[in-house]
Amino acid sequence: MTASLAAPARSRRRGAATLLRLGVATLITGVATGLAVLLLVWIVHSLEHLVWGHEQGPFLDGLAYPQRWWMPILTVGGAGVVAAVGWYLLRRFGRRLATVEQGVDGARMPWWETLADTVIQVGSVAMGASIGKEVAPRELSAMAGSKIVRWLGLDARWSRILIASAAGAGLAAVYNVPLAGALFAVEILLARFSVGAAVVALTVSTVATLVARPLVGDGSLYSVGSLEVNASLIVAALLIGPLMGWGATSFAAVTKKLSRFRPEGWKLLVVLPVTFTAVGALGTAFPLILGNGRALATAGFDLSQPALLLVALAVMKYIATTVSLGSGAIGGTLQPSVAIGAALGAAAAAGWAFIWPGADGTALAIVAAAAFLASNMRAPFTAIALIIEFTNTGFELLLPIFLAVAGSLAASRLTSRESLRGFAPIDPARE
């Protein structure tokens, strides 16, 4: 009788101990992720100030035009040289890097090699390379989370959830998007919802975002005014959604196809600098294509460029990003996707005004960005949360965004099955 009563008591004590370790691990991971993001953001801002001579930097933080026309050639080409040498040495002499997904599944993520890889990534973006910066904070945060769960001896299930939450928190902290970061962890990395995973992901994202705010700030990434939803905007959202889906599917598929031919060994030392220099040369005439895409997205949301130029810039951003990633660079496509979608949406708004006046151009640019991003990520809820938190639009645009995203995903699915049967769309979370 005594033994039968003691067993449930021991089980409760073990459960309480596990819960305590999980709580401690969650808080420590949130703080560690925030500190990792602070380090990367400090590197980005320091390099931008050193290279471009502006306090906040030109291509990540909004100021789009360099003081001297030849600066993009020198800086982006120089970034290509430094990145090529760094990645060459890392791949030849370092331990094998693990992706975020592999880390979530239990693979070891080497400390120094992961740190070096992420620094090279954000350094390239700071110098104007046309790639997204979001892979680096996710990677470094996942590595930190994997070390913490091993130190605290969490079981496989909670370790997986916490590492995924750390990666999502890296995204959350670098862009001040805590909800989107938590959704990224649950929707993309875990691909399975549970209350426990949601609690951990939300907590880690919130803590990391608060820790990173001294450098990231507490404002939204893009500033937009009040927006009006009307019948014209609703119909435009219905029409533009499939167009964004087809474009995003093409963007994702081309990126993946080019990645199969990424140069290795000594070829990397030649191809990557040449490609980056060519992108920099194009950036001398069209500087809005440089960097991770924030400058171009801002131009789209602000409606500050002519429609035809925005279309041309979107095409050039598409080419610059896919070719850069195909030449051996490591980076993301999140912000480039937002930039392409925003530019195309703003251009479409100018044309739609002749057909049915009244639709807010900024609102349509935001809707198009959400639709393009959703199909590129293959994660509609994360994409919607990202756009809402990026622009701080709240619930104003939910209806047209939902309609556009639904149309985008339907068109993307149809396109990927019928027109691009040889390869599936790439998920930027897995690059």
Tab-separated table of N, CA and C in Angstrom, residues 141-236:
chain	number	residue	atom	x	y	z
A	141	SER	N	20.639	31.738	-32.992
A	141	SER	CA	19.737	31.501	-31.865
A	141	SER	C	19.456	30.014	-31.688
A	142	ALA	N	19.257	29.293	-32.786
A	142	ALA	CA	19.036	27.850	-32.697
A	142	ALA	C	20.246	27.151	-32.105
A	143	MET	N	21.443	27.600	-32.485
A	143	MET	CA	22.657	27.030	-31.923
A	143	MET	C	22.712	27.263	-30.414
A	144	ALA	N	22.400	28.482	-29.983
A	144	ALA	CA	22.391	28.771	-28.543
A	144	ALA	C	21.357	27.917	-27.829
A	145	GLY	N	20.169	27.784	-28.427
A	145	GLY	CA	19.136	26.951	-27.821
A	145	GLY	C	19.557	25.496	-27.714
A	146	SER	N	20.252	24.994	-28.728
A	146	SER	CA	20.681	23.592	-28.690
A	146	SER	C	21.696	23.355	-27.578
A	147	LYS	N	22.548	24.334	-27.312
A	147	LYS	CA	23.513	24.184	-26.213
A	147	LYS	C	22.789	24.209	-24.859
A	148	ILE	N	21.821	25.097	-24.735
A	148	ILE	CA	21.115	25.250	-23.453
A	148	ILE	C	20.337	23.990	-23.102
A	149	VAL	N	19.631	23.404	-24.069
A	149	VAL	CA	18.838	22.212	-23.748
A	149	VAL	C	19.730	21.035	-23.374
A	150	ARG	N	20.926	20.981	-23.938
A	150	ARG	CA	21.851	19.903	-23.558
A	150	ARG	C	22.404	20.137	-22.159
A	151	TRP	N	22.731	21.391	-21.841
A	151	TRP	CA	23.246	21.696	-20.507
A	151	TRP	C	22.220	21.360	-19.426
A	152	LEU	N	20.946	21.608	-19.716
A	152	LEU	CA	19.905	21.406	-18.718
A	152	LEU	C	19.267	20.021	-18.795
A	153	GLY	N	19.676	19.218	-19.745
A	153	GLY	CA	19.226	17.841	-19.814
A	153	GLY	C	17.753	17.659	-20.123
A	154	LEU	N	17.189	18.484	-21.008
A	154	LEU	CA	15.792	18.316	-21.382
A	154	LEU	C	15.619	17.104	-22.290
A	155	ASP	N	14.437	16.519	-22.260
A	155	ASP	CA	14.193	15.351	-23.107
A	155	ASP	C	14.040	15.777	-24.563
A	156	ALA	N	13.966	14.796	-25.466
A	156	ALA	CA	13.999	15.064	-26.904
A	156	ALA	C	12.831	15.934	-27.350
A	157	ARG	N	11.640	15.679	-26.799
A	157	ARG	CA	10.457	16.442	-27.226
A	157	ARG	C	10.593	17.912	-26.895
A	158	TRP	N	10.925	18.227	-25.640
A	158	TRP	CA	11.037	19.627	-25.246
A	158	TRP	C	12.273	20.281	-25.841
A	159	SER	N	13.328	19.507	-26.055
A	159	SER	CA	14.515	20.063	-26.708
A	159	SER	C	14.167	20.557	-28.107
A	160	ARG	N	13.417	19.742	-28.852
A	160	ARG	CA	13.024	20.123	-30.204
A	160	ARG	C	12.176	21.398	-30.182
A	161	ILE	N	11.220	21.456	-29.280
A	161	ILE	CA	10.358	22.633	-29.187
A	161	ILE	C	11.165	23.875	-28.818
A	162	LEU	N	12.091	23.731	-27.883
A	162	LEU	CA	12.837	24.901	-27.422
A	162	LEU	C	13.817	25.401	-28.483
A	163	ILE	N	14.461	24.498	-29.217
A	163	ILE	CA	15.380	24.922	-30.278
A	163	ILE	C	14.616	25.631	-31.389
A	164	ALA	N	13.452	25.076	-31.767
A	164	ALA	CA	12.622	25.735	-32.776
A	164	ALA	C	12.163	27.106	-32.288
A	165	SER	N	11.790	27.194	-31.007
A	165	SER	CA	11.366	28.473	-30.439
A	165	SER	C	12.499	29.485	-30.437
A	166	ALA	N	13.714	29.014	-30.174
A	166	ALA	CA	14.873	29.912	-30.208
A	166	ALA	C	15.082	30.469	-31.607
A	167	ALA	N	14.963	29.598	-32.622
A	167	ALA	CA	15.128	30.065	-33.997
A	167	ALA	C	14.052	31.094	-34.351
A	168	GLY	N	12.812	30.816	-33.982
A	168	GLY	CA	11.745	31.779	-34.227
A	168	GLY	C	11.961	33.073	-33.479
A	169	ALA	N	12.501	32.975	-32.268
A	169	ALA	CA	12.772	34.176	-31.474
A	169	ALA	C	13.881	35.016	-32.094
A	170	GLY	N	14.820	34.371	-32.783
A	170	GLY	CA	15.837	35.135	-33.491
A	170	GLY	C	15.217	36.021	-34.546
A	171	LEU	N	14.258	35.466	-35.290
A	171	LEU	CA	13.521	36.268	-36.266
A	171	LEU	C	12.714	37.353	-35.566
A	172	ALA	N	12.065	36.989	-34.456
A	172	ALA	CA	11.238	37.945	-33.725
A	172	ALA	C	12.054	39.130	-33.236
A	173	ALA	N	13.213	38.844	-32.652
A	173	ALA	CA	14.004	39.900	-32.031
A	173	ALA	C	14.642	40.827	-33.048
A	174	VAL	N	15.085	40.294	-34.182
A	174	VAL	CA	15.800	41.136	-35.141
A	174	VAL	C	14.866	42.094	-35.863
A	175	TYR	N	13.567	41.766	-35.926
A	175	TYR	CA	12.597	42.633	-36.601
A	175	TYR	C	11.523	43.183	-35.662
A	176	ASN	N	11.601	42.877	-34.363
A	176	ASN	CA	10.587	43.295	-33.403
A	176	ASN	C	9.206	42.767	-33.807
A	177	VAL	N	9.143	41.444	-34.067
A	177	VAL	CA	7.888	40.801	-34.487
A	177	VAL	C	7.659	39.548	-33.634
A	178	PRO	N	7.335	39.701	-32.350
A	178	PRO	CA	7.248	38.531	-31.465
A	178	PRO	C	6.190	37.510	-31.872
A	179	LEU	N	5.029	37.956	-32.332
A	179	LEU	CA	3.999	37.004	-32.738
A	179	LEU	C	4.445	36.208	-33.959
A	180	ALA	N	4.987	36.889	-34.945
A	180	ALA	CA	5.441	36.201	-36.153
A	180	ALA	C	6.568	35.221	-35.841
A	181	GLY	N	7.452	35.593	-34.925
A	181	GLY	CA	8.528	34.679	-34.552
A	181	GLY	C	8.000	33.400	-33.930
A	182	ALA	N	7.018	33.539	-33.053
A	182	ALA	CA	6.427	32.350	-32.433
A	182	ALA	C	5.692	31.503	-33.473
A	183	LEU	N	4.959	32.147	-34.375
A	183	LEU	CA	4.271	31.403	-35.424
A	183	LEU	C	5.259	30.704	-36.347
A	184	PHE	N	6.372	31.343	-36.635
A	184	PHE	CA	7.401	30.728	-37.463
A	184	PHE	C	7.880	29.419	-36.837
A	185	ALA	N	8.105	29.436	-35.539
A	185	ALA	CA	8.568	28.234	-34.851
A	185	ALA	C	7.532	27.122	-34.922
A	186	VAL	N	6.273	27.467	-34.676
A	186	VAL	CA	5.219	26.444	-34.610
A	186	VAL	C	4.782	25.997	-35.998
A	187	GLU	N	4.552	26.967	-36.904
A	187	GLU	CA	3.989	26.638	-38.212
A	187	GLU	C	5.014	26.023	-39.151
A	188	ILE	N	6.251	26.523	-39.142
A	188	ILE	CA	7.237	26.088	-40.125
A	188	ILE	C	8.189	25.046	-39.554
A	189	LEU	N	8.799	25.356	-38.415
A	189	LEU	CA	9.835	24.465	-37.906
A	189	LEU	C	9.263	23.219	-37.236
A	190	LEU	N	8.221	23.395	-36.431
A	190	LEU	CA	7.618	22.243	-35.759
A	190	LEU	C	6.516	21.609	-36.596
A	191	ALA	N	5.816	22.433	-37.371
A	191	ALA	CA	4.748	21.963	-38.264
A	191	ALA	C	3.692	21.161	-37.513
A	192	ARG	N	3.524	21.471	-36.258
A	192	ARG	CA	2.512	20.789	-35.440
A	192	ARG	C	2.180	21.679	-34.255
A	193	PHE	N	0.892	21.916	-34.053
A	193	PHE	CA	0.498	22.798	-32.967
A	193	PHE	C	0.251	22.017	-31.684
A	194	SER	N	0.730	22.571	-30.583
A	194	SER	CA	0.376	22.094	-29.251
A	194	SER	C	0.414	23.291	-28.322
A	195	VAL	N	-0.360	23.220	-27.270
A	195	VAL	CA	-0.408	24.335	-26.326
A	195	VAL	C	0.961	24.558	-25.702
A	196	GLY	N	1.644	23.480	-25.327
A	196	GLY	CA	2.966	23.612	-24.730
A	196	GLY	C	3.948	24.295	-25.651
A	197	ALA	N	3.952	23.898	-26.939
A	197	ALA	CA	4.860	24.526	-27.907
A	197	ALA	C	4.524	26.000	-28.084
A	198	ALA	N	3.226	26.325	-28.121
A	198	ALA	CA	2.826	27.721	-28.285
A	198	ALA	C	3.270	28.573	-27.102
A	199	VAL	N	3.115	28.042	-25.888
A	199	VAL	CA	3.523	28.777	-24.691
A	199	VAL	C	5.027	29.041	-24.706
A	200	VAL	N	5.802	28.003	-25.010
A	200	VAL	CA	7.260	28.154	-25.029
A	200	VAL	C	7.682	29.129	-26.126
A	201	ALA	N	7.120	28.959	-27.327
A	201	ALA	CA	7.507	29.816	-28.453
A	201	ALA	C	7.165	31.276	-28.182
A	202	LEU	N	5.979	31.541	-27.658
A	202	LEU	CA	5.586	32.920	-27.360
A	202	LEU	C	6.460	33.531	-26.269
A	203	THR	N	6.789	32.734	-25.250
A	203	THR	CA	7.617	33.253	-24.156
A	203	THR	C	9.019	33.577	-24.627
A	204	VAL	N	9.637	32.657	-25.359
A	204	VAL	CA	11.004	32.880	-25.835
A	204	VAL	C	11.043	34.076	-26.779
A	205	SER	N	10.065	34.190	-27.690
A	205	SER	CA	10.034	35.323	-28.625
A	205	SER	C	9.864	36.649	-27.895
A	206	THR	N	8.995	36.663	-26.901
A	206	THR	CA	8.763	37.902	-26.155
A	206	THR	C	10.004	38.335	-25.385
A	207	VAL	N	10.624	37.396	-24.665
A	207	VAL	CA	11.817	37.719	-23.885
A	207	VAL	C	12.944	38.187	-24.805
A	208	ALA	N	13.163	37.463	-25.904
A	208	ALA	CA	14.234	37.831	-26.832
A	208	ALA	C	13.998	39.204	-27.439
A	209	THR	N	12.757	39.498	-27.793
A	209	THR	CA	12.438	40.803	-28.371
A	209	THR	C	12.708	41.925	-27.381
A	210	LEU	N	12.350	41.726	-26.130
A	210	LEU	CA	12.602	42.743	-25.107
A	210	LEU	C	14.096	42.949	-24.884
A	211	VAL	N	14.852	41.869	-24.849
A	211	VAL	CA	16.296	41.974	-24.626
A	211	VAL	C	16.973	42.710	-25.779
A	212	ALA	N	16.496	42.497	-27.017
A	212	ALA	CA	17.146	43.096	-28.185
A	212	ALA	C	16.720	44.532	-28.453
A	213	ARG	N	15.748	45.040	-27.738
A	213	ARG	CA	15.202	46.353	-28.059
A	213	ARG	C	16.166	47.525	-27.892
A	214	PRO	N	17.174	47.464	-27.044
A	214	PRO	CA	18.090	48.609	-26.972
A	214	PRO	C	18.702	48.988	-28.313
A	215	LEU	N	18.904	48.026	-29.219
A	215	LEU	CA	19.430	48.335	-30.549
A	215	LEU	C	18.371	48.237	-31.635
A	216	VAL	N	17.445	47.301	-31.503
A	216	VAL	CA	16.430	47.107	-32.537
A	216	VAL	C	15.342	48.173	-32.456
A	217	GLY	N	15.013	48.603	-31.235
A	217	GLY	CA	13.935	49.568	-31.038
A	217	GLY	C	12.603	48.876	-30.860
A	218	ASP	N	11.583	49.656	-30.513
A	218	ASP	CA	10.263	49.086	-30.260
A	218	ASP	C	9.228	49.525	-31.283
A	219	GLY	N	9.678	50.132	-32.375
A	219	GLY	CA	8.755	50.554	-33.423
A	219	GLY	C	8.631	49.501	-34.510
A	220	SER	N	7.684	49.707	-35.419
A	220	SER	CA	7.530	48.788	-36.546
A	220	SER	C	8.597	49.077	-37.598
A	221	LEU	N	8.856	48.086	-38.432
A	221	LEU	CA	9.906	48.211	-39.441
A	221	LEU	C	9.566	49.276	-40.475
A	222	TYR	N	8.286	49.380	-40.825
A	222	TYR	CA	7.837	50.345	-41.827
A	222	TYR	C	6.772	51.247	-41.211
A	223	SER	N	6.815	52.512	-41.562
A	223	SER	CA	5.840	53.478	-41.061
A	223	SER	C	4.828	53.783	-42.158
A	224	VAL	N	3.579	53.467	-41.906
A	224	VAL	CA	2.511	53.786	-42.857
A	224	VAL	C	1.405	54.504	-42.109
A	225	GLY	N	0.680	55.315	-42.818
A	225	GLY	CA	-0.411	56.062	-42.200
A	225	GLY	C	-1.675	55.232	-42.095
A	226	SER	N	-2.767	55.890	-41.774
A	226	SER	CA	-4.053	55.200	-41.686
A	226	SER	C	-4.492	54.771	-43.089
A	227	LEU	N	-5.104	53.611	-43.171
A	227	LEU	CA	-5.467	53.023	-44.456
A	227	LEU	C	-6.964	52.754	-44.492
A	228	GLU	N	-7.537	52.862	-45.678
A	228	GLU	CA	-8.973	52.657	-45.849
A	228	GLU	C	-9.217	51.402	-46.679
A	229	VAL	N	-10.147	50.585	-46.227
A	229	VAL	CA	-10.563	49.401	-46.969
A	229	VAL	C	-11.909	49.691	-47.617
A	230	ASN	N	-11.965	49.534	-48.927
A	230	ASN	CA	-13.216	49.747	-49.653
A	230	ASN	C	-13.384	48.675	-50.712
A	231	ALA	N	-14.456	48.776	-51.480
A	231	ALA	CA	-14.757	47.744	-52.471
A	231	ALA	C	-13.668	47.649	-53.531
A	232	SER	N	-13.124	48.791	-53.928
A	232	SER	CA	-12.068	48.780	-54.939
A	232	SER	C	-10.847	48.005	-54.457
A	233	LEU	N	-10.467	48.212	-53.212
A	233	LEU	CA	-9.322	47.499	-52.662
A	233	LEU	C	-9.613	46.001	-52.547
A	234	ILE	N	-10.809	45.625	-52.156
A	234	ILE	CA	-11.156	44.212	-52.018
A	234	ILE	C	-11.043	43.497	-53.361
A	235	VAL	N	-11.592	44.095	-54.410
A	235	VAL	CA	-11.518	43.481	-55.733
A	235	VAL	C	-10.063	43.432	-56.223
A	236	ALA	N	-9.312	44.501	-55.975
A	236	ALA	CA	-7.897	44.504	-56.367
A	236	ALA	C	-7.121	43.408	-55.649
